Amino acid sequence: MIRRASLVLVGALMGATAMGVIYAAGVPAEAAGASTYKELSVFGDVFERVRAQYVTPPAEDKLIENAINGMLSSLDPHSSYMNAKDAEDMSTQTKGEFGGLGIEVTMEDELVKVITPIDDTPAAKAGVLAGDYISEIDGQSVRGLKLEEAVEKMRGAVNTPIKLTLIRKGADKPIELTIVRDIVAVQAVKSRVEDDVGYLRVISFTEKTYPDLERAIAKIKATVPADKLKGYVLDLRLNPGGLLDQAIKVSDALLQRGEVVSTRGRNPDETRRFNAGPGDLTDGKPVIVLVNGGSASASEIVAGALQDLRRATVLGTRSFGKGSVQTIIPLGENGALRLTTALYYTPSGRSIQGTGITPDIKVEEPLPDDLKDKMATEGESSLRGHIKGQSETDEGSGSVAYVPPDPKNDVQLNFALDLLRGKKTDPAFPPNPDKAVSAK
């Protein structure tokens, strides 16, 4: 089963529950008052006492790092300090490529299970197959390890070797492979043709997302004649977010005009508005956007923009509801600060912080028997210390984040396909662009 919490890319940075909408920026700091610096002297006194008198000598750099993280985590769940390694990992993640093996994995029966090797990567070339179980990494058993610990062991510098021991169904003994790590470009958009419908799944918003989307749409248009193509499904389910500029570009790719999103900080002069320009890559074909509890942040920007401007019909269940903007502030060799600096608003002026995107057509995805009562609703509103949204209610945000591995069993996808083909009807489809909602 594909479960949002367990799907990772070997070599890629592990995503949090809702990856932030981010953009790099240098932000000047205002000087604190004298009373604040007096309070900081207390911290200095405590630090010296701990350093000098704790029962075992503490690592001083860890003390300071943990103190900084304690301060930031008291603000909201998405502000944090990144040391040099974490900052490098973040940069790698947003670029959409990394040094690794090129396999999607999950944890099953205490072993690392290969969901699929990515085409033309070291793992695929070495003969790793979907369904293989990794039992040992460089001679060390993976039993007892968490998934992220196993992933960390498989990360490494380009051109360095790693030995994997695989258990394969039908093989009479374990298979040992030595694989040399290489740069792996992660596909941000996957696509296929569903007979007369183009299917576009945006996995995350990295620097590669818009170029991948452009190529995917061009490929679909080259495969299906324009007079036969019924429309597109834009699948944003299980998409944790990413770069703000990529969310804007993806929205713009389907729009001819209108505001895509605005970000508003603590000061009115910090408000920024981002608009779409002419040019619809899909030539105005109908679009249905799929969302669920795993759709967060940048994916909610896209869904909200297309919904408000009546360019697409949103189908599925309520999204995660992460409507805050994180600015990455470089700290030189000391890493970087990830700080919540603004909230974003859809074209109609609504903040989805703590509320999420409510679909135009609600379609629940049934859970298989083995997952019933085991998957909880995911949402920003349930995170401890989250910023309360202006429209947040006790109902909160989010929903179950599950997508069946077999498209034939995907109720939400098949509902969207039936709408596009005219087999089903709903008042919300197709949307009327003349009824677009924008902020007054």
CSV table of N, CA, C and O in Angstrom, one decimal, residues 18-77:
chain,number,residue,atom,x,y,z
A,18,ALA,N,4.0,18.4,6.5
A,18,ALA,CA,3.6,19.4,5.5
A,18,ALA,C,4.8,20.3,5.2
A,18,ALA,O,5.1,21.2,6.0
A,19,MET,N,5.4,20.0,4.1
A,19,MET,CA,6.6,20.8,3.8
A,19,MET,C,6.2,22.2,3.5
A,19,MET,O,5.2,22.5,2.8
A,20,GLY,N,7.0,23.1,3.9
A,20,GLY,CA,6.6,24.6,3.8
A,20,GLY,C,6.8,25.1,2.4
A,20,GLY,O,7.6,24.7,1.7
A,21,VAL,N,6.0,26.1,2.2
A,21,VAL,CA,6.2,27.0,1.0
A,21,VAL,C,7.4,27.8,1.3
A,21,VAL,O,7.3,28.6,2.3
A,22,ILE,N,8.4,27.8,0.5
A,22,ILE,CA,9.6,28.5,0.9
A,22,ILE,C,10.2,29.3,-0.2
A,22,ILE,O,10.0,29.0,-1.4
A,23,TYR,N,11.0,30.3,0.2
A,23,TYR,CA,11.8,31.0,-0.8
A,23,TYR,C,12.9,31.7,0.0
A,23,TYR,O,12.8,32.1,1.1
A,24,ALA,N,14.1,31.7,-0.6
A,24,ALA,CA,15.3,32.2,0.0
A,24,ALA,C,15.2,33.7,0.1
A,24,ALA,O,14.7,34.3,-0.8
A,25,ALA,N,15.6,34.2,1.2
A,25,ALA,CA,15.6,35.7,1.4
A,25,ALA,C,16.6,36.1,2.5
A,25,ALA,O,16.8,35.4,3.4
A,26,GLY,N,17.1,37.3,2.4
A,26,GLY,CA,17.9,37.9,3.4
A,26,GLY,C,17.0,38.9,4.1
A,26,GLY,O,16.5,39.8,3.5
A,27,VAL,N,16.8,38.7,5.4
A,27,VAL,CA,15.9,39.6,6.2
A,27,VAL,C,16.6,40.3,7.3
A,27,VAL,O,17.2,39.7,8.1
A,28,PRO,N,16.7,41.7,7.2
A,28,PRO,CA,17.4,42.4,8.3
A,28,PRO,C,16.7,42.2,9.6
A,28,PRO,O,15.5,42.2,9.7
A,29,ALA,N,17.5,42.2,10.7
A,29,ALA,CA,16.9,42.0,12.0
A,29,ALA,C,16.9,43.3,12.7
A,29,ALA,O,17.8,44.2,12.6
A,30,GLU,N,15.8,43.6,13.5
A,30,GLU,CA,15.7,44.8,14.3
A,30,GLU,C,16.4,44.5,15.6
A,30,GLU,O,16.3,43.5,16.2
A,31,ALA,N,17.1,45.6,16.2
A,31,ALA,CA,17.7,45.4,17.5
A,31,ALA,C,16.7,45.2,18.6
A,31,ALA,O,15.7,45.9,18.6
A,32,ALA,N,17.0,44.3,19.5
A,32,ALA,CA,16.1,44.1,20.6
A,32,ALA,C,16.4,45.2,21.7
A,32,ALA,O,17.4,45.9,21.7
A,33,GLY,N,15.4,45.3,22.6
A,33,GLY,CA,15.5,46.3,23.7
A,33,GLY,C,16.5,45.9,24.7
A,33,GLY,O,16.9,44.7,24.8
A,34,ALA,N,16.9,46.8,25.6
A,34,ALA,CA,17.8,46.5,26.7
A,34,ALA,C,17.3,45.4,27.6
A,34,ALA,O,18.1,44.6,28.1
A,35,SER,N,16.0,45.4,27.9
A,35,SER,CA,15.5,44.3,28.8
A,35,SER,C,15.6,42.9,28.2
A,35,SER,O,15.9,42.0,28.9
A,36,THR,N,15.5,42.9,26.9
A,36,THR,CA,15.7,41.6,26.2
A,36,THR,C,17.1,41.1,26.4
A,36,THR,O,17.3,39.9,26.7
A,37,TYR,N,18.1,41.9,26.2
A,37,TYR,CA,19.5,41.5,26.3
A,37,TYR,C,19.8,41.2,27.8
A,37,TYR,O,20.6,40.3,28.1
A,38,LYS,N,19.1,41.8,28.7
A,38,LYS,CA,19.3,41.4,30.1
A,38,LYS,C,18.8,40.0,30.4
A,38,LYS,O,19.4,39.2,31.1
A,39,GLU,N,17.6,39.6,29.7
A,39,GLU,CA,17.1,38.3,29.9
A,39,GLU,C,18.1,37.3,29.2
A,39,GLU,O,18.3,36.1,29.7
A,40,LEU,N,18.7,37.7,28.1
A,40,LEU,CA,19.7,36.8,27.5
A,40,LEU,C,20.9,36.5,28.4
A,40,LEU,O,21.5,35.4,28.2
A,41,SER,N,21.2,37.4,29.3
A,41,SER,CA,22.3,37.1,30.2
A,41,SER,C,22.0,35.9,31.1
A,41,SER,O,22.8,35.2,31.5
A,42,VAL,N,20.7,35.7,31.4
A,42,VAL,CA,20.2,34.6,32.2
A,42,VAL,C,20.6,33.3,31.4
A,42,VAL,O,21.0,32.3,32.0
A,43,PHE,N,20.3,33.3,30.1
A,43,PHE,CA,20.6,32.1,29.3
A,43,PHE,C,22.1,31.8,29.4
A,43,PHE,O,22.5,30.7,29.5
A,44,GLY,N,22.9,32.9,29.3
A,44,GLY,CA,24.4,32.7,29.4
A,44,GLY,C,24.8,32.1,30.7
A,44,GLY,O,25.6,31.2,30.7
A,45,ASP,N,24.1,32.5,31.8
A,45,ASP,CA,24.5,32.0,33.1
A,45,ASP,C,24.1,30.5,33.2
A,45,ASP,O,24.9,29.7,33.7
A,46,VAL,N,22.9,30.1,32.6
A,46,VAL,CA,22.4,28.7,32.6
A,46,VAL,C,23.4,27.9,31.8
A,46,VAL,O,23.8,26.8,32.2
A,47,PHE,N,23.7,28.4,30.6
A,47,PHE,CA,24.6,27.7,29.7
A,47,PHE,C,26.0,27.3,30.4
A,47,PHE,O,26.5,26.2,30.4
A,48,GLU,N,26.5,28.3,31.1
A,48,GLU,CA,27.8,28.1,31.8
A,48,GLU,C,27.7,27.1,32.9
A,48,GLU,O,28.6,26.3,33.1
A,49,ARG,N,26.6,27.1,33.7
A,49,ARG,CA,26.4,26.2,34.7
A,49,ARG,C,26.3,24.8,34.2
A,49,ARG,O,26.9,23.8,34.7
A,50,VAL,N,25.5,24.6,33.1
A,50,VAL,CA,25.4,23.3,32.5
A,50,VAL,C,26.7,22.8,32.0
A,50,VAL,O,27.1,21.6,32.2
A,51,ARG,N,27.4,23.7,31.3
A,51,ARG,CA,28.7,23.3,30.7
A,51,ARG,C,29.7,22.9,31.7
A,51,ARG,O,30.5,21.9,31.5
A,52,ALA,N,29.7,23.6,32.9
A,52,ALA,CA,30.7,23.3,33.9
A,52,ALA,C,30.3,22.2,34.9
A,52,ALA,O,31.2,21.6,35.4
A,53,GLN,N,29.0,22.0,35.1
A,53,GLN,CA,28.6,21.2,36.3
A,53,GLN,C,27.7,20.0,36.0
A,53,GLN,O,27.5,19.2,36.8
A,54,TYR,N,27.3,19.9,34.7
A,54,TYR,CA,26.4,18.7,34.4
A,54,TYR,C,27.2,17.4,34.6
A,54,TYR,O,28.4,17.4,34.5
A,55,VAL,N,26.5,16.4,35.0
A,55,VAL,CA,27.1,15.1,35.4
A,55,VAL,C,28.1,14.5,34.4
A,55,VAL,O,29.1,13.9,34.8
A,56,THR,N,27.8,14.7,33.2
A,56,THR,CA,28.8,14.3,32.1
A,56,THR,C,29.0,15.5,31.2
A,56,THR,O,28.1,16.3,31.0
A,57,PRO,N,30.2,15.7,30.7
A,57,PRO,CA,30.5,16.8,29.8
A,57,PRO,C,29.6,16.9,28.6
A,57,PRO,O,29.6,15.9,27.8
A,58,PRO,N,28.7,17.9,28.5
A,58,PRO,CA,27.8,18.0,27.3
A,58,PRO,C,28.5,18.5,26.1
A,58,PRO,O,29.6,19.2,26.2
A,59,ALA,N,28.0,18.2,24.9
A,59,ALA,CA,28.5,18.8,23.7
A,59,ALA,C,27.9,20.2,23.6
A,59,ALA,O,26.7,20.4,23.4
A,60,GLU,N,28.8,21.2,23.6
A,60,GLU,CA,28.4,22.6,23.7
A,60,GLU,C,27.6,23.0,22.5
A,60,GLU,O,26.7,23.8,22.6
A,61,ASP,N,28.1,22.5,21.3
A,61,ASP,CA,27.4,22.9,20.1
A,61,ASP,C,26.0,22.4,20.1
A,61,ASP,O,25.0,23.1,19.6
A,62,LYS,N,25.8,21.2,20.6
A,62,LYS,CA,24.4,20.6,20.7
A,62,LYS,C,23.5,21.4,21.7
A,62,LYS,O,22.3,21.5,21.5
A,63,LEU,N,24.1,21.8,22.8
A,63,LEU,CA,23.4,22.6,23.7
A,63,LEU,C,22.8,23.9,23.1
A,63,LEU,O,21.6,24.2,23.2
A,64,ILE,N,23.6,24.5,22.3
A,64,ILE,CA,23.2,25.8,21.7
A,64,ILE,C,22.2,25.5,20.6
A,64,ILE,O,21.2,26.2,20.5
A,65,GLU,N,22.4,24.5,19.8
A,65,GLU,CA,21.5,24.1,18.7
A,65,GLU,C,20.1,23.8,19.3
A,65,GLU,O,19.1,24.2,18.8
A,66,ASN,N,20.1,23.0,20.4
A,66,ASN,CA,18.8,22.6,21.0
A,66,ASN,C,18.1,23.8,21.6
A,66,ASN,O,16.9,23.9,21.6
A,67,ALA,N,18.9,24.7,22.1
A,67,ALA,CA,18.3,25.9,22.7
A,67,ALA,C,17.6,26.7,21.6
A,67,ALA,O,16.5,27.3,21.8
A,68,ILE,N,18.3,26.9,20.5
A,68,ILE,CA,17.7,27.6,19.4
A,68,ILE,C,16.4,26.9,18.9
A,68,ILE,O,15.4,27.6,18.6
A,69,ASN,N,16.5,25.6,18.7
A,69,ASN,CA,15.3,24.9,18.3
A,69,ASN,C,14.2,25.0,19.2
A,69,ASN,O,13.0,25.0,18.8
A,70,GLY,N,14.5,25.0,20.5
A,70,GLY,CA,13.5,25.2,21.5
A,70,GLY,C,12.7,26.5,21.4
A,70,GLY,O,11.5,26.5,21.5
A,71,MET,N,13.5,27.5,21.1
A,71,MET,CA,12.9,28.9,20.9
A,71,MET,C,12.0,28.9,19.7
A,71,MET,O,10.8,29.3,19.7
A,72,LEU,N,12.5,28.3,18.6
A,72,LEU,CA,11.7,28.3,17.3
A,72,LEU,C,10.5,27.4,17.4
A,72,LEU,O,9.4,27.8,16.9
A,73,SER,N,10.6,26.2,18.0
A,73,SER,CA,9.5,25.3,18.0
A,73,SER,C,8.4,25.8,18.9
A,73,SER,O,7.2,25.4,18.8
A,74,SER,N,8.7,26.8,19.8
A,74,SER,CA,7.6,27.4,20.6
A,74,SER,C,6.8,28.4,19.8
A,74,SER,O,5.7,28.8,20.3
A,75,LEU,N,7.2,28.7,18.6
A,75,LEU,CA,6.5,29.7,17.7
A,75,LEU,C,5.4,29.0,17.0
A,75,LEU,O,4.2,29.4,17.0
A,76,ASP,N,5.8,28.0,16.2
A,76,ASP,CA,4.8,27.2,15.4
A,76,ASP,C,5.5,25.9,14.9
A,76,ASP,O,6.8,25.8,15.0
A,77,PRO,N,4.8,24.9,14.4
A,77,PRO,CA,5.4,23.7,14.0
A,77,PRO,C,6.4,23.7,12.8
A,77,PRO,O,7.1,22.8,12.6
